[in-house]
Coordinates of C-alpha atoms in Angstrom, one line a residue:
Chain A
M227 CA 0.0 0.0 0.0
S228 CA 1.4 3.4 -1.0
S229 CA 1.8 5.9 1.8
R230 CA -0.7 8.1 0.0
S231 CA -3.5 5.6 0.0
K232 CA -2.7 4.7 3.5
G233 CA -3.1 8.4 4.4
L234 CA -6.6 8.3 2.8
W235 CA -7.5 5.1 4.6
R236 CA -7.1 6.9 7.8
W237 CA -10.1 9.0 7.0
V238 CA -12.5 6.2 6.4
P239 CA -13.8 6.1 10.0
I240 CA -15.1 9.7 9.5
A241 CA -17.4 8.6 6.6
P242 CA -20.4 7.2 8.5
A243 CA -20.9 10.3 10.6
T244 CA -20.3 12.6 7.6
V245 CA -22.8 10.7 5.4
L246 CA -25.5 10.9 8.2
L247 CA -24.8 14.6 8.6
L248 CA -25.0 15.3 4.8
L249 CA -28.1 13.2 4.3
F250 CA -30.2 14.2 7.3
L251 CA -28.9 17.7 8.2
A252 CA -27.2 19.4 5.2
G253 CA -29.8 17.7 2.9
P254 CA -32.8 19.2 4.7
I255 CA -31.1 22.6 5.0
G256 CA -30.5 22.6 1.3
Y257 CA -34.0 21.4 0.6
C258 CA -35.2 24.2 2.9
V259 CA -33.4 26.8 0.8
W260 CA -35.1 25.4 -2.3
I261 CA -38.7 25.0 -0.9
A262 CA -38.6 28.5 0.6
F263 CA -38.6 29.9 -2.9
T264 CA -41.6 27.8 -4.0
D265 CA -45.3 27.8 -3.3
T266 CA -45.4 24.2 -2.2
R267 CA -48.6 23.1 -0.3
L268 CA -49.4 20.0 1.6
T269 CA -52.8 19.6 0.1
G270 CA -54.0 19.5 -3.5
A271 CA -51.7 19.6 -6.5
S272 CA -48.3 18.0 -6.1
G273 CA -46.6 20.6 -8.2
S274 CA -44.6 23.4 -6.7
D275 CA -43.6 26.5 -8.7
F276 CA -40.7 28.7 -8.2
V277 CA -42.0 32.0 -6.8
G278 CA -38.8 33.8 -6.1
L279 CA -38.9 36.0 -3.0
D280 CA -42.7 36.0 -2.7
N281 CA -42.7 34.0 0.5
F282 CA -40.3 36.4 2.1
R283 CA -42.1 39.5 0.8
R284 CA -45.3 38.0 2.1
A285 CA -43.7 37.3 5.5
F286 CA -42.6 40.8 6.0
A287 CA -46.0 42.1 5.1
D288 CA -47.8 39.6 7.3
D289 CA -49.0 41.0 10.6
D290 CA -48.9 37.5 12.2
F291 CA -45.3 37.0 11.1
R292 CA -44.3 40.4 12.6
N293 CA -46.2 39.5 15.7
A294 CA -44.2 36.2 15.9
V295 CA -40.9 38.1 15.4
W296 CA -41.8 40.5 18.2
L297 CA -42.9 37.7 20.6
T298 CA -39.7 35.7 19.8
L299 CA -37.7 38.8 20.7
V300 CA -39.7 39.2 24.0
F301 CA -39.4 35.5 24.8
T302 CA -35.6 35.5 24.1
V303 CA -34.8 38.7 26.0
V304 CA -37.1 38.0 29.0
S305 CA -36.3 34.3 29.4
A306 CA -32.8 33.9 28.1
V307 CA -31.0 37.2 28.6
L308 CA -32.7 38.6 31.7
G309 CA -34.0 35.4 33.2
Q310 CA -31.7 32.4 32.7
N311 CA -28.6 34.5 32.4
T312 CA -29.1 36.8 35.4
L313 CA -30.7 34.3 37.7
G314 CA -28.0 31.7 36.8
L315 CA -25.3 34.2 37.7
A316 CA -27.0 35.3 40.9
L317 CA -27.5 31.7 42.0
A318 CA -23.9 30.7 41.2
G319 CA -22.6 33.8 43.1
L320 CA -24.8 33.2 46.1
M321 CA -23.8 29.6 46.2
R322 CA -20.2 30.6 46.9
A323 CA -21.3 32.4 50.0
A324 CA -24.0 30.0 51.2
S325 CA -23.7 27.0 53.5
R326 CA -23.2 23.6 52.1
P327 CA -26.6 22.0 52.7
V328 CA -28.4 25.0 51.2
R329 CA -26.1 24.9 48.2
T330 CA -26.8 21.2 47.6
I331 CA -30.6 21.6 48.0
T332 CA -30.8 24.6 45.6
G333 CA -28.5 23.0 43.0
T334 CA -30.4 19.8 43.0
L335 CA -33.8 21.4 42.5
V336 CA -32.6 23.7 39.8
I337 CA -30.8 20.9 37.9
T338 CA -33.8 18.6 38.3
A339 CA -35.9 21.2 36.5
W340 CA -33.3 21.1 33.7
V341 CA -33.0 17.4 33.3
L342 CA -36.8 16.7 33.2
P343 CA -38.0 16.0 29.7
E344 CA -39.3 19.1 28.0
I345 CA -42.9 18.0 27.8
V346 CA -43.0 17.1 31.5
A347 CA -41.6 20.5 32.4
A348 CA -44.3 22.1 30.1
F349 CA -47.1 20.3 31.9
L350 CA -45.8 21.2 35.3
L351 CA -45.6 24.9 34.5
Y352 CA -49.0 24.6 32.8
T353 CA -50.6 23.4 36.0
F354 CA -48.6 26.1 37.9
F355 CA -49.9 29.0 35.8
R356 CA -53.5 27.8 35.3
R357 CA -56.3 29.8 36.9
E358 CA -56.9 27.0 39.4
G359 CA -53.2 26.4 39.7
T360 CA -50.5 26.8 42.4
L361 CA -49.4 30.3 41.5
N362 CA -52.9 31.8 42.1
A363 CA -53.4 29.7 45.2
L364 CA -50.2 31.3 46.5
L365 CA -51.3 34.8 45.5
D366 CA -54.7 34.3 47.2
W367 CA -53.0 33.2 50.3
L368 CA -50.9 36.4 50.3
H369 CA -54.0 38.4 49.5
L370 CA -52.7 39.5 46.2
P371 CA -54.8 39.7 43.1
S372 CA -54.8 36.5 41.0
Q373 CA -55.6 36.2 37.4
N374 CA -55.6 33.6 34.5
W375 CA -51.9 33.9 33.6
L376 CA -52.1 31.8 30.5
F377 CA -54.8 34.0 29.2
T378 CA -53.7 37.5 30.3
L379 CA -50.0 37.2 30.0
P380 CA -49.3 34.1 28.0
I381 CA -45.9 35.2 26.7
L382 CA -44.7 36.0 30.2
A383 CA -45.9 32.7 31.5
V384 CA -44.0 30.7 28.8
S385 CA -41.0 32.9 29.4
F386 CA -41.0 32.1 33.1
A387 CA -41.4 28.4 32.2
N388 CA -38.3 28.7 30.1
V389 CA -36.5 30.3 33.0
W390 CA -37.5 27.6 35.3
R391 CA -36.4 24.9 32.9
G392 CA -33.2 26.5 31.6
T393 CA -31.5 28.4 34.4
A394 CA -29.4 25.4 35.5
F395 CA -27.3 25.6 32.4
S396 CA -26.2 29.2 33.2
M397 CA -25.8 28.3 36.8
L398 CA -23.4 25.5 35.9
I399 CA -21.4 27.7 33.5
Y400 CA -21.1 30.6 36.0
S401 CA -20.2 28.2 38.9
A402 CA -17.3 26.9 36.8
A403 CA -16.3 30.5 35.8
L404 CA -16.4 31.8 39.4
A405 CA -14.5 28.9 40.7
E406 CA -11.6 29.9 38.4
I407 CA -11.2 33.4 39.8
P408 CA -8.2 33.4 42.2
R409 CA -9.2 34.1 45.7
D410 CA -6.4 36.5 46.4
I411 CA -7.7 39.0 43.8
T412 CA -11.0 39.4 45.5
E413 CA -9.4 39.4 48.9
A414 CA -7.0 42.1 47.9
A415 CA -9.9 44.2 46.7
E416 CA -11.7 43.6 50.0
V417 CA -8.6 44.7 52.0
D418 CA -8.5 47.9 49.8
G419 CA -12.0 48.6 51.0
A420 CA -14.0 47.8 47.9
S421 CA -17.7 47.2 48.8
G422 CA -19.6 44.1 47.8
P423 CA -21.4 45.5 44.7
S424 CA -18.3 47.4 43.4
R425 CA -16.2 44.2 43.8
V426 CA -18.7 42.4 41.7
W427 CA -18.9 45.2 39.1
H428 CA -15.2 46.0 38.8
I429 CA -13.5 42.6 39.4
T430 CA -15.9 39.6 39.1
L431 CA -17.8 40.6 36.0
P432 CA -14.8 41.6 33.9
M433 CA -13.0 38.4 34.9
I434 CA -15.8 36.2 33.7
R435 CA -16.8 38.2 30.6
R436 CA -15.9 35.4 28.3
S437 CA -18.3 33.1 30.1
I438 CA -21.0 35.7 30.0
G439 CA -20.6 36.0 26.2
T440 CA -20.7 32.3 25.8
N441 CA -23.6 31.8 28.0
L442 CA -25.7 34.6 26.5
M443 CA -25.0 33.2 23.0
L444 CA -25.9 29.6 23.9
N445 CA -29.0 30.7 25.9
T446 CA -30.2 32.8 23.0
L447 CA -29.7 30.0 20.5
S448 CA -31.4 27.4 22.5
T449 CA -34.3 29.7 23.3
L450 CA -34.8 30.5 19.6
S451 CA -35.7 26.9 19.0
V452 CA -38.0 26.3 21.9
F453 CA -41.2 24.6 20.6
G454 CA -42.5 21.8 22.8
L455 CA -42.7 24.0 25.9
I456 CA -44.8 26.7 24.3
W457 CA -46.9 24.2 22.3
A458 CA -47.9 22.2 25.3
M459 CA -48.6 25.2 27.5
T460 CA -50.5 27.5 25.2
R461 CA -50.4 26.1 21.6
G462 CA -49.3 29.7 20.8
G463 CA -52.5 31.2 22.0
P464 CA -54.8 32.6 23.0
G465 CA -55.1 33.8 19.5
N466 CA -51.5 34.3 18.5
R467 CA -50.4 35.9 21.7
S468 CA -47.6 33.4 22.6
Q469 CA -46.9 32.4 19.0
T470 CA -43.1 32.6 18.6
L471 CA -41.4 31.9 15.3
P472 CA -41.1 28.1 15.7
V473 CA -44.8 27.8 16.6
F474 CA -45.8 30.2 13.8
M475 CA -43.7 28.1 11.4
Y476 CA -45.4 24.9 12.5
D477 CA -48.8 26.6 12.3
Q478 CA -48.3 27.8 8.7
A479 CA -46.6 24.7 7.4
F480 CA -48.9 22.1 8.9
L481 CA -52.1 23.5 10.2
K482 CA -52.5 25.9 7.2
S483 CA -50.6 23.5 4.9
L484 CA -48.4 26.3 3.4
I485 CA -45.2 24.3 3.3
G486 CA -43.4 26.8 1.1
Y487 CA -44.3 29.7 3.4
G488 CA -43.5 27.8 6.6
T489 CA -40.1 26.8 5.2
A490 CA -39.3 30.4 4.4
V491 CA -39.9 31.2 8.0
A492 CA -37.7 28.2 9.0
L493 CA -35.0 29.5 6.7
L494 CA -35.1 33.0 8.4
L495 CA -34.9 31.3 11.8
L496 CA -31.9 29.3 10.5
L497 CA -30.2 32.4 9.2
V498 CA -30.6 34.2 12.6
G499 CA -29.3 31.1 14.3
S500 CA -26.3 30.9 12.0
L501 CA -25.5 34.6 12.6
F502 CA -25.5 34.0 16.3
S503 CA -23.4 30.8 15.9
I504 CA -20.8 32.6 13.9
V505 CA -20.5 35.5 16.4
Y506 CA -20.3 32.8 19.1
L507 CA -17.5 30.9 17.4
R508 CA -15.5 34.2 16.9
L509 CA -16.2 35.3 20.4
M510 CA -14.9 32.0 21.8
K511 CA -11.9 32.0 19.5
V512 CA -12.3 28.3 19.4
E513 CA -9.1 26.3 19.5
V514 CA -9.4 23.1 17.6
Chain B
M74 CA -15.8 37.0 60.9
R75 CA -19.2 38.2 62.0
R76 CA -19.7 39.8 58.6
N77 CA -18.9 36.5 57.0
T78 CA -21.7 34.8 59.0
R79 CA -24.1 37.6 58.1
D80 CA -23.2 37.2 54.4
R81 CA -23.7 33.5 54.6
L82 CA -27.1 33.8 56.2
T83 CA -28.2 36.3 53.6
A84 CA -27.0 34.0 50.8
D85 CA -28.8 31.1 52.4
A86 CA -32.0 32.9 52.7
A87 CA -31.9 34.1 49.1
L88 CA -31.1 30.7 47.8
L89 CA -33.8 29.0 49.9
L90 CA -36.3 31.4 48.4
A91 CA -35.2 30.5 44.9
A92 CA -35.2 26.8 45.8
A93 CA -38.8 27.1 46.9
A94 CA -39.8 28.7 43.6
F95 CA -38.1 25.9 41.7
A96 CA -39.6 23.3 44.1
L97 CA -43.3 24.2 43.8
P98 CA -44.0 22.7 40.3
L99 CA -41.9 19.6 41.3
L100 CA -43.9 19.3 44.5
W101 CA -47.1 19.3 42.6
L102 CA -45.8 16.4 40.5
L103 CA -45.0 14.3 43.6
L104 CA -48.1 15.1 45.5
A105 CA -50.6 14.8 42.6
S106 CA -49.2 11.4 41.7
V107 CA -50.3 9.9 45.0
N108 CA -53.5 11.9 45.4
A109 CA -56.8 10.2 44.2
E110 CA -58.4 13.6 43.8
A111 CA -55.5 15.6 42.4
D112 CA -56.3 19.0 40.8
L113 CA -54.1 21.7 39.6
R114 CA -52.6 23.1 42.8
V115 CA -50.1 21.9 45.2
R116 CA -52.0 20.1 48.0
A117 CA -51.3 17.4 50.4
P118 CA -53.4 14.4 49.5
S119 CA -56.1 13.6 52.1
S120 CA -55.0 9.9 51.8
F121 CA -52.1 8.5 49.9
T122 CA -53.0 6.2 47.1
A123 CA -51.2 4.1 44.5
E124 CA -54.3 4.2 42.3
N125 CA -52.8 6.7 39.8
F126 CA -49.8 4.5 39.2
D127 CA -52.0 1.4 39.0
A128 CA -54.2 3.1 36.4
V129 CA -51.4 4.1 34.1
L130 CA -49.3 1.0 34.3
T131 CA -51.0 -0.7 31.3
D132 CA -49.7 -1.7 28.0
E133 CA -51.5 1.0 26.2
I134 CA -50.6 3.9 28.4
T135 CA -47.2 3.2 29.7
F136 CA -45.4 0.0 28.5
T137 CA -45.8 0.4 24.8
P138 CA -44.8 4.1 24.6
M139 CA -41.9 3.5 27.0
L140 CA -40.7 0.5 24.9
N141 CA -41.0 2.7 21.8
S142 CA -39.0 5.4 23.5
L143 CA -36.4 2.8 24.5
L144 CA -36.1 1.3 20.9
L145 CA -36.1 4.7 19.3
C146 CA -33.7 6.4 21.6
G147 CA -31.6 3.4 22.4
G148 CA -31.1 2.7 18.7
A149 CA -30.3 6.3 17.9
T150 CA -27.9 6.5 20.8
L151 CA -26.0 3.4 19.7
L152 CA -25.7 4.8 16.1
T153 CA -24.6 8.2 17.4
V154 CA -22.0 6.8 19.7
V155 CA -20.5 4.4 17.1
C156 CA -20.4 7.1 14.4
A157 CA -19.0 9.7 16.8
A158 CA -16.3 7.4 18.2
L159 CA -15.2 6.5 14.6
A160 CA -15.2 10.1 13.5
A161 CA -13.4 11.4 16.6
Y162 CA -10.5 9.0 16.1
P163 CA -8.9 10.5 13.0
L164 CA -9.8 14.0 14.2
S165 CA -8.1 13.4 17.5
R166 CA -5.1 11.4 16.2
H167 CA -4.1 12.5 12.7
P168 CA -3.3 16.2 12.5
S169 CA -4.3 17.5 9.1
R170 CA -5.4 20.7 7.4
F171 CA -8.8 19.2 7.2
N172 CA -9.4 18.9 10.9
R173 CA -9.9 22.5 11.8
P174 CA -12.6 23.3 9.2
Y175 CA -14.3 20.0 9.9
L176 CA -14.5 20.6 13.7
L177 CA -15.5 24.2 13.2
T178 CA -18.4 23.1 11.0
I179 CA -19.4 20.6 13.6
L180 CA -19.3 23.1 16.3
F181 CA -21.3 25.5 14.1
T182 CA -23.9 22.8 13.6
T183 CA -24.3 22.2 17.3
C184 CA -25.5 25.8 17.6
L185 CA -28.1 25.7 14.8
P186 CA -31.8 25.8 15.9
I187 CA -32.7 22.2 14.9
T188 CA -36.4 23.1 15.3
A189 CA -36.1 25.2 12.1
V190 CA -35.1 22.1 10.1
M191 CA -38.2 20.1 11.0
V192 CA -40.4 21.4 8.3
P193 CA -38.0 20.5 5.4
V194 CA -37.2 17.2 7.2
Y195 CA -40.9 16.4 7.2
G196 CA -41.1 17.2 3.5
L197 CA -38.1 15.1 2.7
F198 CA -39.3 12.2 4.8
V199 CA -42.6 12.2 2.9
Q200 CA -40.9 12.1 -0.4
V201 CA -38.5 9.2 0.4
N202 CA -41.1 7.3 2.4
L203 CA -39.4 7.5 5.7
I204 CA -42.3 9.2 7.4
D205 CA -43.9 7.3 10.2
T206 CA -41.1 4.8 10.5
M207 CA -39.1 4.2 13.7
Y208 CA -35.8 3.7 11.8
G209 CA -36.2 6.9 9.8
T210 CA -37.0 8.9 12.9
G211 CA -34.1 7.2 14.7
L212 CA -31.7 8.1 11.9
F213 CA -32.7 11.8 12.1
L214 CA -32.6 11.8 15.9
A215 CA -29.1 10.2 15.8
T216 CA -27.9 12.9 13.3
S217 CA -29.3 15.7 15.3
Q218 CA -27.2 14.6 18.3
L219 CA -24.2 13.7 16.3
P220 CA -22.3 17.0 16.1
F221 CA -22.2 17.5 19.8
S222 CA -21.3 13.9 20.4
I223 CA -18.4 14.1 18.0
W224 CA -17.2 17.2 19.7
L225 CA -17.4 15.7 23.1
M226 CA -15.9 12.4 22.1
K227 CA -13.0 14.1 20.4
N228 CA -12.2 16.1 23.6
F229 CA -12.3 12.9 25.7
M230 CA -10.1 11.1 23.2
D231 CA -7.6 13.9 23.2
G232 CA -7.1 13.0 26.9
V233 CA -5.9 9.5 26.1
P234 CA -2.1 9.3 25.8
V235 CA -0.8 8.3 22.3
V236 CA 2.1 6.1 23.7
L237 CA 0.0 3.0 24.3
E238 CA -1.4 3.1 20.8
E239 CA 2.0 3.2 19.3
A240 CA 2.9 0.1 21.3
A241 CA -0.2 -1.7 19.9
R242 CA 0.6 -0.6 16.4
T243 CA 4.1 -1.9 16.6
D244 CA 2.6 -5.2 17.6
G245 CA 0.7 -5.0 14.3
A246 CA -2.7 -3.8 15.3
S247 CA -4.8 -2.1 12.7
N248 CA -6.5 1.3 13.1
L249 CA -9.8 -0.2 14.0
Q250 CA -8.2 -2.6 16.5
T251 CA -6.2 0.2 18.1
L252 CA -9.4 2.2 18.5
T253 CA -11.6 -0.6 19.9
R254 CA -9.0 -2.4 22.0
V255 CA -6.8 0.4 23.3
V256 CA -8.3 3.9 22.9
L257 CA -12.0 3.3 23.8
P258 CA -11.4 1.1 26.9
L259 CA -9.0 3.8 28.1
M260 CA -11.6 6.5 27.7
G261 CA -14.4 4.3 29.3
P262 CA -15.7 7.1 31.6
G263 CA -15.8 9.6 28.7
L264 CA -17.6 7.1 26.5
T265 CA -20.1 6.5 29.3
V266 CA -20.7 10.2 29.6
V267 CA -21.3 10.7 25.8
T268 CA -23.6 7.7 25.7
I269 CA -25.7 8.6 28.7
Y270 CA -25.8 12.3 27.7
T271 CA -27.0 11.4 24.2
F272 CA -29.6 9.1 25.5
I273 CA -31.0 11.7 27.9
Q274 CA -31.2 14.3 25.2
L275 CA -33.0 12.0 22.8
W276 CA -35.4 10.6 25.5
G277 CA -36.7 14.0 26.2
N278 CA -37.0 15.1 22.6
F279 CA -40.5 16.0 21.7
F280 CA -40.6 17.8 18.4
V281 CA -38.9 15.2 16.2
P282 CA -41.1 12.2 17.0
F283 CA -44.1 14.6 17.2
M284 CA -43.5 15.5 13.5
L285 CA -42.2 12.3 12.1
I286 CA -44.2 9.6 13.8
L287 CA -47.9 9.4 13.0
S288 CA -49.3 6.1 14.1
P289 CA -50.3 5.9 17.8
E290 CA -48.8 2.5 18.3
Q291 CA -45.4 3.8 17.4
M292 CA -45.5 6.9 19.6
P293 CA -42.7 7.3 22.2
A294 CA -43.6 8.5 25.7
S295 CA -42.7 12.1 24.9
V296 CA -45.5 12.3 22.4
S297 CA -48.0 9.8 23.9
I298 CA -48.2 11.9 27.0
F299 CA -50.4 14.3 24.9
T300 CA -53.2 11.7 24.9
F301 CA -53.9 12.5 28.5
F302 CA -55.3 15.7 27.1
G303 CA -58.3 15.1 24.8
N304 CA -58.5 11.4 24.2
Y305 CA -59.7 10.4 27.6
G306 CA -62.1 13.3 28.0
S307 CA -61.3 15.5 31.0
V308 CA -57.7 15.4 32.2
I309 CA -57.0 13.1 35.1
Y310 CA -54.2 15.0 36.7
G311 CA -53.2 12.4 39.2
Q312 CA -52.6 9.9 36.3
L313 CA -50.8 12.5 34.3
A314 CA -48.4 13.2 37.2
A315 CA -47.9 9.5 37.8
F316 CA -47.1 8.9 34.1
S317 CA -44.8 12.0 34.1
I318 CA -42.8 10.5 37.0
L319 CA -42.5 7.1 35.3
Y320 CA -41.4 8.7 32.0
S321 CA -38.9 11.1 33.7
A322 CA -37.4 8.6 36.1
P323 CA -34.8 7.0 33.7
V324 CA -33.2 10.3 32.7
L325 CA -33.1 11.5 36.2
V326 CA -31.3 8.3 37.3
L327 CA -28.9 8.4 34.4
Y328 CA -28.1 12.1 35.0
V329 CA -27.1 11.3 38.6
L330 CA -24.8 8.7 37.3
I331 CA -22.8 11.1 35.1
A332 CA -23.4 14.4 37.0
R333 CA -20.0 14.5 38.6
R334 CA -18.1 14.0 35.3
L335 CA -20.2 16.6 33.5
G336 CA -19.4 19.4 35.8
G337 CA -19.6 23.0 34.6
G338 CA -16.7 23.2 32.2
F339 CA -18.4 20.6 30.1
A340 CA -20.7 23.4 28.8
L341 CA -17.9 25.0 26.9
G342 CA -17.9 22.2 24.4
G343 CA -20.8 23.7 22.6
A344 CA -24.6 24.0 22.8
V345 CA -25.8 21.6 25.4
K346 CA -29.4 22.3 25.9
G347 CA -32.2 20.3 24.4

């Protein structure tokens, strides 16, 4: 065997994975690019005609689409950026000061919420937010006004559900990041008389800024693709008041049978995701 | 010193408050599952009962969907792990110009919102007649988890010293033999982590089987749980809770097994959330 062909043989093991990725991931993405420019429908004629940018023009003129973009933005900012990220950081920080049993209890509960299957988490939060549910029982007990959360504030309810489910990830990232800060740096600042909040602002946060970037990016990406949680809790409703882009895409493609249009929305979602991924890879300066 | 104590008490109080908020929905799950008259709020059952578990432990409600889940996710996990181990080997061992772009593409893929791909996947599956088949769905599930598994596997493999392989190779072992007899046994814990993690992710996956599997007798537990709403008229919350516990138990147990090795730094390997 020549050394050249031997060199090629070395790469054979990579083939099965690559074939799968090409067939089932690159394939659908390529197909997505094609279908998004056609008027394919689920029902009726099998034909699909090339319609150019029609689907995209239609999307940007469609109030329901713009509503979905807006709700996706609200959902992402409230649940990923403000919720998971901030709460995760707060929990990780507090855990460093807390006593061991409290740390263990909190960590276990937060991580359990994360490990539970998506659909179980969705049902738990559904019962929690329903009119007859635990949240209102709690509010009644505190003599605070209760309301039908899934009806009055559906997008906030699903956002909180996503915080409940996803905060563990941020907590784990920040726990690891905080553990890497050398103790003598914070101690030195303390000796110099820096107060708690200013220590956090001037020392801790700058030292973990890379983890903050990574975490924000990954939270945003995973929140962009949340479907099951919202679908099980509200089906995107009432009306379209919790219809984020994935739910809108599903609704158009399958319930309204507009595969071409639904795929165009999927393509836009993929583009936004790709953009974030590229920024993330650059930010991390990945070493491979 | 006194300030340290005060800091600790403040932190403890704040964490316990957060813990309570996270605990409430879980508490509902536990209490409702043993309550014969469970409703939507957290309540101590007037009398404990195993009725709910009895009622759902039937072929139709629990065993068939769980078996489907096991076949679907078990098969997909096996495929993912085998393909990932094979792919990680040259990437970890043979430096080449080709490695960096490949790995960057892989990492890029782990970040893509897979949800967005489901509509075209459905279209493709209809055209090539893979729709409503367990193996077709399994193939897609395996692929969706593959990028992250390759990435994780490669990182674990990098930790295995090359010296032992060279010894094996001098003794005339082929590439495949070196991989299966030397490298993989040496990275046993890493292999376990990748396998269990992949399985957990697939077990909880809802959207993929929801889209690709149509016939009720093939539904995995993640989708069949929907039948509690609708099919049986009004929702029996106690049974829903009991079934949720049965369905969640395997992943919770598996997570505990690998939790220590996953740690926090694990997250830096790429997108980890399902």
